[in-house]
mmCIF file of C-alpha atoms and ligand atoms in Angstrom:
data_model
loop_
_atom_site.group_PDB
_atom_site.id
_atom_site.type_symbol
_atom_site.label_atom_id
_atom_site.label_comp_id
_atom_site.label_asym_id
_atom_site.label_seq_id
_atom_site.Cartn_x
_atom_site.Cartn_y
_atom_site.Cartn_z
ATOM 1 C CA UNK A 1 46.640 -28.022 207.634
ATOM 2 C CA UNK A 2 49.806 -26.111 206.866
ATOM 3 C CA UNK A 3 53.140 -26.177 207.571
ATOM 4 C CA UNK A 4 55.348 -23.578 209.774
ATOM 5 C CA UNK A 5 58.643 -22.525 210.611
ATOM 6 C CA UNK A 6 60.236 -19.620 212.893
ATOM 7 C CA UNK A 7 62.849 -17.220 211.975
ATOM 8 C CA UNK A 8 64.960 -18.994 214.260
ATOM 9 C CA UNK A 9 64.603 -22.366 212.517
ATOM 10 C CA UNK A 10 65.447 -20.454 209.271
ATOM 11 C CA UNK A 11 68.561 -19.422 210.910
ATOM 12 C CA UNK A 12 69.443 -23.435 211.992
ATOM 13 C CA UNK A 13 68.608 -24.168 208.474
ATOM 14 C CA UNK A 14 71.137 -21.353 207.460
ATOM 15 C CA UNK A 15 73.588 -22.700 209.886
ATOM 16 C CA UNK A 16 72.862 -26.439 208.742
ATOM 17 C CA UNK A 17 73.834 -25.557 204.732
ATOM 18 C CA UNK A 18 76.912 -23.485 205.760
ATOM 19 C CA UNK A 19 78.134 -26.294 208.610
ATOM 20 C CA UNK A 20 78.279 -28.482 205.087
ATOM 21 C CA UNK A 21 80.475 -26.518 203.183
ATOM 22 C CA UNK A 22 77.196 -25.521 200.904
ATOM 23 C CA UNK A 23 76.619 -22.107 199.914
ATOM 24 C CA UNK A 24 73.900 -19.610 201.002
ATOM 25 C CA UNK A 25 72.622 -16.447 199.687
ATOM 26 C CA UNK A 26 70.068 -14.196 200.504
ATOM 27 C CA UNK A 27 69.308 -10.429 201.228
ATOM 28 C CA UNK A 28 71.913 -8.482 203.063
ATOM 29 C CA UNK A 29 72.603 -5.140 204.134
ATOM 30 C CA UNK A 30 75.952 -4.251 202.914
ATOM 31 C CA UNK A 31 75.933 -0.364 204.001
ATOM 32 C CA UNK A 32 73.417 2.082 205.259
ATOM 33 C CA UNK A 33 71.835 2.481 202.014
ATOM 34 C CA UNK A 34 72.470 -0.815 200.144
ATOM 35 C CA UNK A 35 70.724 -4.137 200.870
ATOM 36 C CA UNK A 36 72.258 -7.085 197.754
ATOM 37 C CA UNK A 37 71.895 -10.488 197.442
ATOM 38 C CA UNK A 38 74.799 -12.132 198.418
ATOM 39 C CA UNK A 39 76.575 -15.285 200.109
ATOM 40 C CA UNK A 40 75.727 -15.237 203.583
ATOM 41 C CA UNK A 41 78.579 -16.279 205.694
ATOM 42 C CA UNK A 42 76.625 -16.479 208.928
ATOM 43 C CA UNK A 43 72.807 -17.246 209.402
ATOM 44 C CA UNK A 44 72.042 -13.870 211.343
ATOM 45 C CA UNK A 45 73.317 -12.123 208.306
ATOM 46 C CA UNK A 46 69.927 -13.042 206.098
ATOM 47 C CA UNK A 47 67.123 -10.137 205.909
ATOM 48 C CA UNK A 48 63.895 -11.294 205.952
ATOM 49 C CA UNK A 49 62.543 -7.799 206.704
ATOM 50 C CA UNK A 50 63.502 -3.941 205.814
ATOM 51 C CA UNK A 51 63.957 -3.388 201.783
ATOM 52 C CA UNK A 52 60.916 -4.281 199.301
ATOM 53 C CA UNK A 53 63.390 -5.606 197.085
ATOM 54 C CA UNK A 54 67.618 -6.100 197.138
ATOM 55 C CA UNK A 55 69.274 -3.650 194.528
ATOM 56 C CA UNK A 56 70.279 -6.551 192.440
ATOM 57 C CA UNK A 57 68.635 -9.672 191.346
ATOM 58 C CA UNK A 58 69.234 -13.138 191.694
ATOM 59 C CA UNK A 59 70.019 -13.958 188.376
ATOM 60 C CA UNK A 60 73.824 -13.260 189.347
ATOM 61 C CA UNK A 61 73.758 -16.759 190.993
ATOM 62 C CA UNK A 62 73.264 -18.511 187.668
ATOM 63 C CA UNK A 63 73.991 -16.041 185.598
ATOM 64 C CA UNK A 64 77.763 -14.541 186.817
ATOM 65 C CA UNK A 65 78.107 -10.995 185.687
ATOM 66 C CA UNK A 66 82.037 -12.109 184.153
ATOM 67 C CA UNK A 67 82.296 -16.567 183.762
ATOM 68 C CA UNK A 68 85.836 -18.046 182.674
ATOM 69 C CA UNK A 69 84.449 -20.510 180.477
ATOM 70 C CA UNK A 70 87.975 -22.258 180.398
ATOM 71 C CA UNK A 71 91.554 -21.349 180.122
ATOM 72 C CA UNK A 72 93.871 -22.217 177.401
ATOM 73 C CA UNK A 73 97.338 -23.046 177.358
ATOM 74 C CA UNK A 74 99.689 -22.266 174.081
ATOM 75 C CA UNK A 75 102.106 -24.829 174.082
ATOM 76 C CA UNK A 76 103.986 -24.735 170.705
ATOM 77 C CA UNK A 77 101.882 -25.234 167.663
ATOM 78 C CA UNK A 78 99.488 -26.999 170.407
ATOM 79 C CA UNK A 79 96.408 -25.162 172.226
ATOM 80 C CA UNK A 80 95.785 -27.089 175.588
ATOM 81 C CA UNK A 81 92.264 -26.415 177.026
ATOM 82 C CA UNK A 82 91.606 -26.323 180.753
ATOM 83 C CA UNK A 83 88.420 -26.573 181.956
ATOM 84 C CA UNK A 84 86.322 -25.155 184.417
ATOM 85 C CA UNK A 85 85.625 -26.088 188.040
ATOM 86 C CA UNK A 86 83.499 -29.627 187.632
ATOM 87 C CA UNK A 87 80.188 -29.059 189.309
ATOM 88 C CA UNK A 88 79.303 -26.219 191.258
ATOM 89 C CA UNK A 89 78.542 -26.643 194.780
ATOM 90 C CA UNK A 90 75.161 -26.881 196.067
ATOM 91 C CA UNK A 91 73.648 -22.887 196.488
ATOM 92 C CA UNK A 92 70.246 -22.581 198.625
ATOM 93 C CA UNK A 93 68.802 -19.131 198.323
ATOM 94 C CA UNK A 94 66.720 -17.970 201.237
ATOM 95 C CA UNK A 95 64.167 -14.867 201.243
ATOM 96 C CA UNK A 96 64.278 -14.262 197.402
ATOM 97 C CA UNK A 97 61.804 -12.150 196.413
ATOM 98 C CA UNK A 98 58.740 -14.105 193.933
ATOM 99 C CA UNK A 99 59.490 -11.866 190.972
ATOM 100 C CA UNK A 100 63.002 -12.712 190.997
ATOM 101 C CA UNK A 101 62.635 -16.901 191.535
ATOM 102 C CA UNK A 102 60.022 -16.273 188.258
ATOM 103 C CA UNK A 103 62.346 -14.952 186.203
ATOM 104 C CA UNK A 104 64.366 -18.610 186.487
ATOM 105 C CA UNK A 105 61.710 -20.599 184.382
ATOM 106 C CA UNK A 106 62.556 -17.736 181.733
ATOM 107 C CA UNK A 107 66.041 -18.181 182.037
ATOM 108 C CA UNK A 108 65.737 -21.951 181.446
ATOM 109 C CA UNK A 109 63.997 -21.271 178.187
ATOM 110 C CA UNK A 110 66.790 -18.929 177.390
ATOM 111 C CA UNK A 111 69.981 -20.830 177.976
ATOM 112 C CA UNK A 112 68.024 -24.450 176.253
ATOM 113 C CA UNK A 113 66.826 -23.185 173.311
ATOM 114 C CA UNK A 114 68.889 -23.042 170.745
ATOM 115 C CA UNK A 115 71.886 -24.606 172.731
ATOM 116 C CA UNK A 116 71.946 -26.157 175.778
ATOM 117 C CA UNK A 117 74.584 -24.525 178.250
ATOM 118 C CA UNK A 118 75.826 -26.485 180.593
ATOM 119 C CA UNK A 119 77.485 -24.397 182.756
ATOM 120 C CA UNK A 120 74.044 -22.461 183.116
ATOM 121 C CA UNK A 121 72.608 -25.750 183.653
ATOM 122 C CA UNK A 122 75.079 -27.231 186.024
ATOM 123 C CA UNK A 123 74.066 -24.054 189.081
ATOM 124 C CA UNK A 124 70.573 -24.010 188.385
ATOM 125 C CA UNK A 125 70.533 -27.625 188.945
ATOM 126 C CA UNK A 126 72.406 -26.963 191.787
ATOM 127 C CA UNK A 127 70.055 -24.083 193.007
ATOM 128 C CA UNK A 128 66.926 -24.654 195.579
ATOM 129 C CA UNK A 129 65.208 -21.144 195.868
ATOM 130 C CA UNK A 130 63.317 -20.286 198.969
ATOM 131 C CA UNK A 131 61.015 -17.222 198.200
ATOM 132 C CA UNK A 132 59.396 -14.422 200.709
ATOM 133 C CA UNK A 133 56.165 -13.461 199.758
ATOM 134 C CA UNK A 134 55.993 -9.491 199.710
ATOM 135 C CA UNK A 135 53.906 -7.760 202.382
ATOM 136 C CA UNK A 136 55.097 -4.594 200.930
ATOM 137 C CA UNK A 137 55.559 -3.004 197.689
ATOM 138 C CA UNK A 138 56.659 0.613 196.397
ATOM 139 C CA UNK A 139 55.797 2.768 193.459
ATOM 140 C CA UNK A 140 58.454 0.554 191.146
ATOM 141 C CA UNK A 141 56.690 -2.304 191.647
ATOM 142 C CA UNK A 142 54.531 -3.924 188.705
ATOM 143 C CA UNK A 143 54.206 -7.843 189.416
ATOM 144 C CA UNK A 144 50.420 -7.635 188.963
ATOM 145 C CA UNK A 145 50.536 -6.071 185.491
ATOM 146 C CA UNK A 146 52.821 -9.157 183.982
ATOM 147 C CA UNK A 147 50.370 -11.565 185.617
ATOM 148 C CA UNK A 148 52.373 -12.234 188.580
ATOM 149 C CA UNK A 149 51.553 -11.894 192.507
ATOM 150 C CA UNK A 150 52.928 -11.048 195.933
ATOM 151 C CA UNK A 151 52.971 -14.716 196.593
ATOM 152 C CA UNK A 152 53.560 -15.944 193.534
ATOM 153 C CA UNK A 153 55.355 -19.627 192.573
ATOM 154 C CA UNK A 154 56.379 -19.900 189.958
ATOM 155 C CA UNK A 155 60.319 -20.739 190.021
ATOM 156 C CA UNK A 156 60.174 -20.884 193.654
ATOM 157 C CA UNK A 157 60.753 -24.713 195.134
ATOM 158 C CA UNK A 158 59.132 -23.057 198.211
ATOM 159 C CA UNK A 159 57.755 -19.797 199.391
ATOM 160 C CA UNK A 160 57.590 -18.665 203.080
ATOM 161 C CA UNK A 161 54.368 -16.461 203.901
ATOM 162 C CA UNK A 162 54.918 -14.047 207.017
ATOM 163 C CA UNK A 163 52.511 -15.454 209.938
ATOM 164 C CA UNK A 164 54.003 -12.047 212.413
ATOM 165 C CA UNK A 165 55.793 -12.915 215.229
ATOM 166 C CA UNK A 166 59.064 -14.039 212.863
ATOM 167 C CA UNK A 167 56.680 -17.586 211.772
ATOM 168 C CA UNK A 168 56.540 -18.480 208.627
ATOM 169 C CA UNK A 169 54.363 -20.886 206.664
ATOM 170 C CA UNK A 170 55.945 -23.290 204.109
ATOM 171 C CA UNK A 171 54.480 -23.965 200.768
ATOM 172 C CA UNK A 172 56.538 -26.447 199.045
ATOM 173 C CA UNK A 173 56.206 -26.635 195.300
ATOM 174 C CA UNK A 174 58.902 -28.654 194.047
ATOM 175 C CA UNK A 175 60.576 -31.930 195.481
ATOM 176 C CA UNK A 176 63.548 -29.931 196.265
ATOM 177 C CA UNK A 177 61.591 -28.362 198.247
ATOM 178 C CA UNK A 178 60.103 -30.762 200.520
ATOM 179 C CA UNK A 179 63.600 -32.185 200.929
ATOM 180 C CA UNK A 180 64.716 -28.937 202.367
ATOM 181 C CA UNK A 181 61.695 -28.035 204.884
ATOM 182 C CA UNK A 182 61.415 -32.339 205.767
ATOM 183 C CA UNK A 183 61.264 -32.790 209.363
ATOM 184 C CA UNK A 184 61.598 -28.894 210.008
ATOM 185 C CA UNK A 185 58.284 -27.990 210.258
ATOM 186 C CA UNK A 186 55.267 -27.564 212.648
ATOM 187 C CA UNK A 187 51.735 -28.655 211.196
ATOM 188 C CA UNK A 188 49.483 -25.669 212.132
ATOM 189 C CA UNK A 189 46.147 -24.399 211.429
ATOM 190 C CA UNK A 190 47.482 -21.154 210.823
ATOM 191 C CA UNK A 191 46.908 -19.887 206.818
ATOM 192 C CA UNK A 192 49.577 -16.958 205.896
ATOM 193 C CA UNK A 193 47.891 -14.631 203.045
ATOM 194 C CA UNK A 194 49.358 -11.401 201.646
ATOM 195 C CA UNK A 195 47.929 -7.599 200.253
ATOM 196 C CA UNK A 196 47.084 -8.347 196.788
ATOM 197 C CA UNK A 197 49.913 -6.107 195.306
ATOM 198 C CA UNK A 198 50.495 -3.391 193.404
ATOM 199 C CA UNK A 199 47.151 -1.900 191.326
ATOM 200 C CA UNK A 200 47.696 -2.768 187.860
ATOM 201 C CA UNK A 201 49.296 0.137 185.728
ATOM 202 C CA UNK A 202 48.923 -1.200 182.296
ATOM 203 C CA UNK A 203 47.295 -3.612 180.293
ATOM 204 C CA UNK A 204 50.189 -6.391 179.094
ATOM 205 C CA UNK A 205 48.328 -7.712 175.780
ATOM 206 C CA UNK A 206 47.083 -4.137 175.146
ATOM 207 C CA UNK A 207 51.099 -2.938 174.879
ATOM 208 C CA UNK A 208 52.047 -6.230 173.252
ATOM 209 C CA UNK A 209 49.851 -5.105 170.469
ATOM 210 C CA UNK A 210 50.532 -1.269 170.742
ATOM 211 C CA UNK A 211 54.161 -1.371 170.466
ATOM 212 C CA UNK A 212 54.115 -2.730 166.866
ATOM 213 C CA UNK A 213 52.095 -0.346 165.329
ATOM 214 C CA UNK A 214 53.590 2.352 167.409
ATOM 215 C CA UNK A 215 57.239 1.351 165.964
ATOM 216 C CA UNK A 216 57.952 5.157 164.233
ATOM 217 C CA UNK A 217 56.123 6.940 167.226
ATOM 218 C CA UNK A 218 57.786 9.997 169.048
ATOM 219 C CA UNK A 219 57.281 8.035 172.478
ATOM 220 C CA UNK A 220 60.070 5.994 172.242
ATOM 221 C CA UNK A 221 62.346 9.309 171.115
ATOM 222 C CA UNK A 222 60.193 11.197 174.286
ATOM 223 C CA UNK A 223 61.028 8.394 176.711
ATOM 224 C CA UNK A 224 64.794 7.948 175.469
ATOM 225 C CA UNK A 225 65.963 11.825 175.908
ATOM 226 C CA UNK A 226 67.104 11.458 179.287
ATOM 227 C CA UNK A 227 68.660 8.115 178.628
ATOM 228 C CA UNK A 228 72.622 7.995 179.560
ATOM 229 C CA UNK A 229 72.821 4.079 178.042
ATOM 230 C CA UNK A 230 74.431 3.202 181.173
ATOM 231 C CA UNK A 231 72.894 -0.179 181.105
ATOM 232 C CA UNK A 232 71.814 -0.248 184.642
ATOM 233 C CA UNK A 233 68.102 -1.247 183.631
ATOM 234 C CA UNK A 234 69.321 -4.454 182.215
ATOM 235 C CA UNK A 235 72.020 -5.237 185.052
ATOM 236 C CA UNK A 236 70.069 -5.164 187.603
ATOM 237 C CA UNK A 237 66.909 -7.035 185.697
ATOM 238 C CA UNK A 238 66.503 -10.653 186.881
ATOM 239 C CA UNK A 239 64.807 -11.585 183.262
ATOM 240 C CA UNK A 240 68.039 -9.673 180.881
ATOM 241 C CA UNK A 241 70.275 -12.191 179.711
ATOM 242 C CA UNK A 242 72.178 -10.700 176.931
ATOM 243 C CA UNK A 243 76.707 -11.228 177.475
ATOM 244 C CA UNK A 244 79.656 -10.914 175.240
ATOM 245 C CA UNK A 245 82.530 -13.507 174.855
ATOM 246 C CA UNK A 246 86.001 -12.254 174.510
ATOM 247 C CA UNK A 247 89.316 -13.712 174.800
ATOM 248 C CA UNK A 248 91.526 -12.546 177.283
ATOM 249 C CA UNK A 249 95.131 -13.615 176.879
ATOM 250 C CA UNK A 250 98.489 -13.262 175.688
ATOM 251 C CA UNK A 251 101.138 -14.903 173.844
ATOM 252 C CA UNK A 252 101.467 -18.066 175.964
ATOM 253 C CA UNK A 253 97.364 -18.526 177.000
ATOM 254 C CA UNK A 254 94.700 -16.732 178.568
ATOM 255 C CA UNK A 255 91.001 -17.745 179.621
ATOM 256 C CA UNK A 256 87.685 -17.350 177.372
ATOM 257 C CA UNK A 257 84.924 -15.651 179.353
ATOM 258 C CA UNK A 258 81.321 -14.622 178.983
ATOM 259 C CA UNK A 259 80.639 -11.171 180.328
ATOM 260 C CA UNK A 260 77.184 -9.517 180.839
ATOM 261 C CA UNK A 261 76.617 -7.079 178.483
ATOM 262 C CA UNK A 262 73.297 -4.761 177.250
ATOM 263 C CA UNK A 263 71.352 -3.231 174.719
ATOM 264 C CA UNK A 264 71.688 0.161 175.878
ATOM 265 C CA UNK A 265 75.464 0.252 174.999
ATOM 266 C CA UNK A 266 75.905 1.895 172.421
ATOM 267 C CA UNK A 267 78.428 -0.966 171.424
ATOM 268 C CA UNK A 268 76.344 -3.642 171.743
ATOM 269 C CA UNK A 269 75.239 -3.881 167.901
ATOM 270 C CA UNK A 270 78.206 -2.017 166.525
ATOM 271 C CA UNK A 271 79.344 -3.899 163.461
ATOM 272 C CA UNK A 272 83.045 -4.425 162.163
ATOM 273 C CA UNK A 273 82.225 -1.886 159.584
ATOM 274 C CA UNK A 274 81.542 1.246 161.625
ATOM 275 C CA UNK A 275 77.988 0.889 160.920
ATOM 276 C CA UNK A 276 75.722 0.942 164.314
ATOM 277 C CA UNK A 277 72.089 -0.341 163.054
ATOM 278 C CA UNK A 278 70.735 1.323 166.569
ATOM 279 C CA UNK A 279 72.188 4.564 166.377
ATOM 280 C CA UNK A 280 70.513 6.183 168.845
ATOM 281 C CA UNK A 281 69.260 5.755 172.634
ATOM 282 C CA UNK A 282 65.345 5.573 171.401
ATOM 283 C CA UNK A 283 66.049 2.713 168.766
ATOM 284 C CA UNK A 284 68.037 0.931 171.883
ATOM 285 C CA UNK A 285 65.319 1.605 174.355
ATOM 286 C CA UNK A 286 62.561 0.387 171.831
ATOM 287 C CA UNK A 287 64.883 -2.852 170.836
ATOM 288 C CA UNK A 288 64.502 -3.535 174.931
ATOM 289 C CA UNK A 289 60.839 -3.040 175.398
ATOM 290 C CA UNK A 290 60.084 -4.966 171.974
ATOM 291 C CA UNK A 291 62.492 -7.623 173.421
ATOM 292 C CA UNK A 292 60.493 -8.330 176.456
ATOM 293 C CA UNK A 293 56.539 -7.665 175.293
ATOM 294 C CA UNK A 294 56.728 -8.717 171.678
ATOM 295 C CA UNK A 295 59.694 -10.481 170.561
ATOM 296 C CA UNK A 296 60.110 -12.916 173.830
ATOM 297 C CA UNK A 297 56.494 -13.652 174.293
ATOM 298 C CA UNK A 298 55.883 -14.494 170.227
ATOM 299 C CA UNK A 299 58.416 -17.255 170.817
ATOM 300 C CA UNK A 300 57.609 -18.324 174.462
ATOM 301 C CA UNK A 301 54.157 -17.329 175.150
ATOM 302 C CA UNK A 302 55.303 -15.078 178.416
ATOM 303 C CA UNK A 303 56.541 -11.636 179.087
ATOM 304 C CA UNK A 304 60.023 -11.396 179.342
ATOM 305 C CA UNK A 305 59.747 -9.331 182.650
ATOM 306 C CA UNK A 306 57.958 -9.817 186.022
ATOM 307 C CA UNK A 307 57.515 -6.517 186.682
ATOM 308 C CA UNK A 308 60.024 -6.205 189.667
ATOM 309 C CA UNK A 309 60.715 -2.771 189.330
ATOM 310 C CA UNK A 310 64.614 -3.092 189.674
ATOM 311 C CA UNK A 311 64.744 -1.092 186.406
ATOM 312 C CA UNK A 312 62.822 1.765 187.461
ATOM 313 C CA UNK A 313 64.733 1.514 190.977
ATOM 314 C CA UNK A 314 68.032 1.783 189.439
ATOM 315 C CA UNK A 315 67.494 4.052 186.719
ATOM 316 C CA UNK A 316 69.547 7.467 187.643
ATOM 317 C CA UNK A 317 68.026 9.129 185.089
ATOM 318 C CA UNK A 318 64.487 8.506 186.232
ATOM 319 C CA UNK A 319 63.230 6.159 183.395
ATOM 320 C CA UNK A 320 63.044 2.464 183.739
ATOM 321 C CA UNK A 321 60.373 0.409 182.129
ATOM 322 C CA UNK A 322 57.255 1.473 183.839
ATOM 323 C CA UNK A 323 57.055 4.599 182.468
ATOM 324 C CA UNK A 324 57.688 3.706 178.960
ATOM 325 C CA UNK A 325 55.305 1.242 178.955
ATOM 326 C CA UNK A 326 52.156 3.714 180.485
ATOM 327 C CA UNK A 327 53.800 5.912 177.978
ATOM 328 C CA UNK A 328 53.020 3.753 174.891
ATOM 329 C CA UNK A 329 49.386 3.103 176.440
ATOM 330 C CA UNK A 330 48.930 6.346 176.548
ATOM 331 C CA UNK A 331 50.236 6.744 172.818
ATOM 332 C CA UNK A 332 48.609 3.944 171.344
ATOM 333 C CA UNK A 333 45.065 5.461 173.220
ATOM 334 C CA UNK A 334 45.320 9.102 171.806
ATOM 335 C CA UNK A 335 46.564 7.067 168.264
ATOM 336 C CA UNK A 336 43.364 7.004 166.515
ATOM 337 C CA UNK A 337 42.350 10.745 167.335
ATOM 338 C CA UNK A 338 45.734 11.997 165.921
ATOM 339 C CA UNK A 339 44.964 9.688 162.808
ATOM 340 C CA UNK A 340 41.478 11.501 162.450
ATOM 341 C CA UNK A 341 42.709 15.035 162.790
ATOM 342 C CA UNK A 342 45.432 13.932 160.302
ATOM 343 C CA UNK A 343 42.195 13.056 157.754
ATOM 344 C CA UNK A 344 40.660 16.279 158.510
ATOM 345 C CA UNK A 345 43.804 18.151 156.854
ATOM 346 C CA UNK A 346 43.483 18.963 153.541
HETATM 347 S S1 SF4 Y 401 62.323 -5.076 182.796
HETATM 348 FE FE1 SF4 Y 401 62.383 -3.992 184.752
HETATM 349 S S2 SF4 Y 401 60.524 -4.605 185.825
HETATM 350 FE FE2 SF4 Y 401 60.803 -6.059 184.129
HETATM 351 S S3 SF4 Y 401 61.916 -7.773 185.059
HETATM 352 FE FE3 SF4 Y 401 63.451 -6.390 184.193
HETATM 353 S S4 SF4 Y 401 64.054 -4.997 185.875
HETATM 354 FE FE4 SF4 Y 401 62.145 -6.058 186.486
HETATM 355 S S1 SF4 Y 402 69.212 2.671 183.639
HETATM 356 FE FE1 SF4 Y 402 68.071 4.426 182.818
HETATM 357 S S2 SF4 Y 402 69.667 5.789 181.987
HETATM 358 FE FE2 SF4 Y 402 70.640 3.768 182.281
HETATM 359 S S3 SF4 Y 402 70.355 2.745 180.255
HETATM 360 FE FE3 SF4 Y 402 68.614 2.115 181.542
HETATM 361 S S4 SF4 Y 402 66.987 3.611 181.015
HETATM 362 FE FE4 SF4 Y 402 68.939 4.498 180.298
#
């Protein structure tokens, strides 16, 4: 037996949150061309339907692109501190898309690791994530090479599963979950099931093992020449996590705040010195691939990517991790015949 809702009891649900002064967010269309998550400010705004996947991710929700961590006062020879806001208020968002609520779990690892951040903590404890199962997918898309699905779980508290006819069934996963959907839904008979995805462009442990011994090869110079290190890749990545902290003040105070930042700026590893250890746009694009297939999943035993495609989406120069990666498969394949003709020379 499963459990149903309609489009229409989304929208009361929607209606319900907002009515309570709680916050919602979900896919809109913001122009002709542009569908974001954002804060819904009515229930008809949410978009269930139309885009494979919102230009941004939801990691913005957590994860602010700029955070005033607190502000501070000088008074004196004293430094008064002000804090932040006390707990955020309660966010529900509706119609996330699977490979974006998966990225969460590896966001949690992230931000507890070596320090547990509470401000981090404090939304995604205040988060329930509703996710759509995809019944479409374009050429970006990748879920199904990182191990993931069309209707996959994990991070979700609940995924909807299009029935037609704007029904929906529930799966709960989490407590939150079932607190949300309780009393909301229609037992049915009725099973929701989705295509099985994108075909698989690469194999994951394969690159994990290429990209190490192809550290010096020409691919990653190759791949990087159209690279403009505008940082879009890692903006718009629901898994990229990397920010800045700066002070921003003058003479009598000024607040402390995190920014996002990325490893395609050229900035981003410039020391005090002058000297840039990643001088160039292949070392940066290799230092983001060996991030998320070799570095991340040595520590955490998972792929620091779900394969959403918002990189390769976003990309204006036409790059984006999908190609790199087939790139270094193909490298690491034609490897050992460049290593034989190399033992042929005299
Ligand atoms: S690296 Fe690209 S495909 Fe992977 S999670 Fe980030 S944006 Fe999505
Ligand atoms: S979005 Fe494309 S051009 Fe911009 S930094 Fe990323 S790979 Fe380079």
């Amino acid at each position: 037996m499963s459990q149903t809702i309609s489009l229409a009891g989304i929208r009361q649900l929607i209606g319900q949150w907002l009515g309570q002064g709680k916050r919602v967010a979900g896919p809109i269309r913001v122009n002709a061309d542009t569908i974001l998550y954002q804060n819904l400010t009515s229930a008809e705004a949410l978009l269930l339907d139309g885009c494979v996947h919102p230009g941004n991710s939801i990691k913005e929700f957590v994860m602010p692109p700029h955070e005033k961590l607190y502000e501070y006062v000088v008074k004196g020879r004293d430094v008064e501190l002000r804090n932040q806001e006390a707990f955020p208020p309660e966010r529900l968002i509706l119609g996330g898309r699977p490979c974006d609520a998966a990225a969460l779990p590896i966001l949690d690892h992230i931000f507890n690791w070596d320090f547990v951040d509470a401000a981090y903590n404090q939304r995604r404890q205040a988060l329930t994530i509703v996710s759509l199962a995809c019944t479409r997918q374009d050429d970006a898309c990748f879920c199904t090479s990182v191990g993931l699905a069309p209707d996959a779980v994990q991070g979700s508290d609940a995924l909807l599963v299009p029935l037609g006819n704007d029904e929906y069934e529930v799966r709960c996963q989490t407590p939150k979950g079932e607190a949300l959907f309780a009393g909301k839904c229609t037992p049915s008979d009725r099973q929701g099931s989705v295509p099985a995805g994108p075909a698989k462009q690469f194999d994951a442990k394969q690159v994990e093992a290429l990209i190490t011994s192809q550290f010096e090869a020409p691919v990653w110079r190759e791949q990087a020449l159209a690279c403009l290190g505008c940082g879009a890749c890692a903006y718009g990545c629901p898994t990229c996590h990397c920010f800045d902290i700066v002070d921003e003040g003058h003479a009598g105070g000024g607040i402390r705040a995190r920014n996002w930042d990325a490893c395609q700026f050229p900035l981003f590893t410039l020391h005090a010195s002058g000297h840039n250890p990643r001088q160039g746009q292949a070392s940066r694009q290799r230092q983001r691939v060996y991030h998320k297939f070799h570095i991340y999943p040595e520590k955490f035993k998972e792929y620091l990517c779900t394969g959403c495609g918002n990189c390769v989406r976003r990309c204006p120069a036409g790059l984006g991790l999908l190609s790199v990666l087939t790139a270094i498969q193909q490298a690491g394949a034609a490897a050992p015949a460049a290593k034989g003709e190399e033992a042929k020379q005299p």
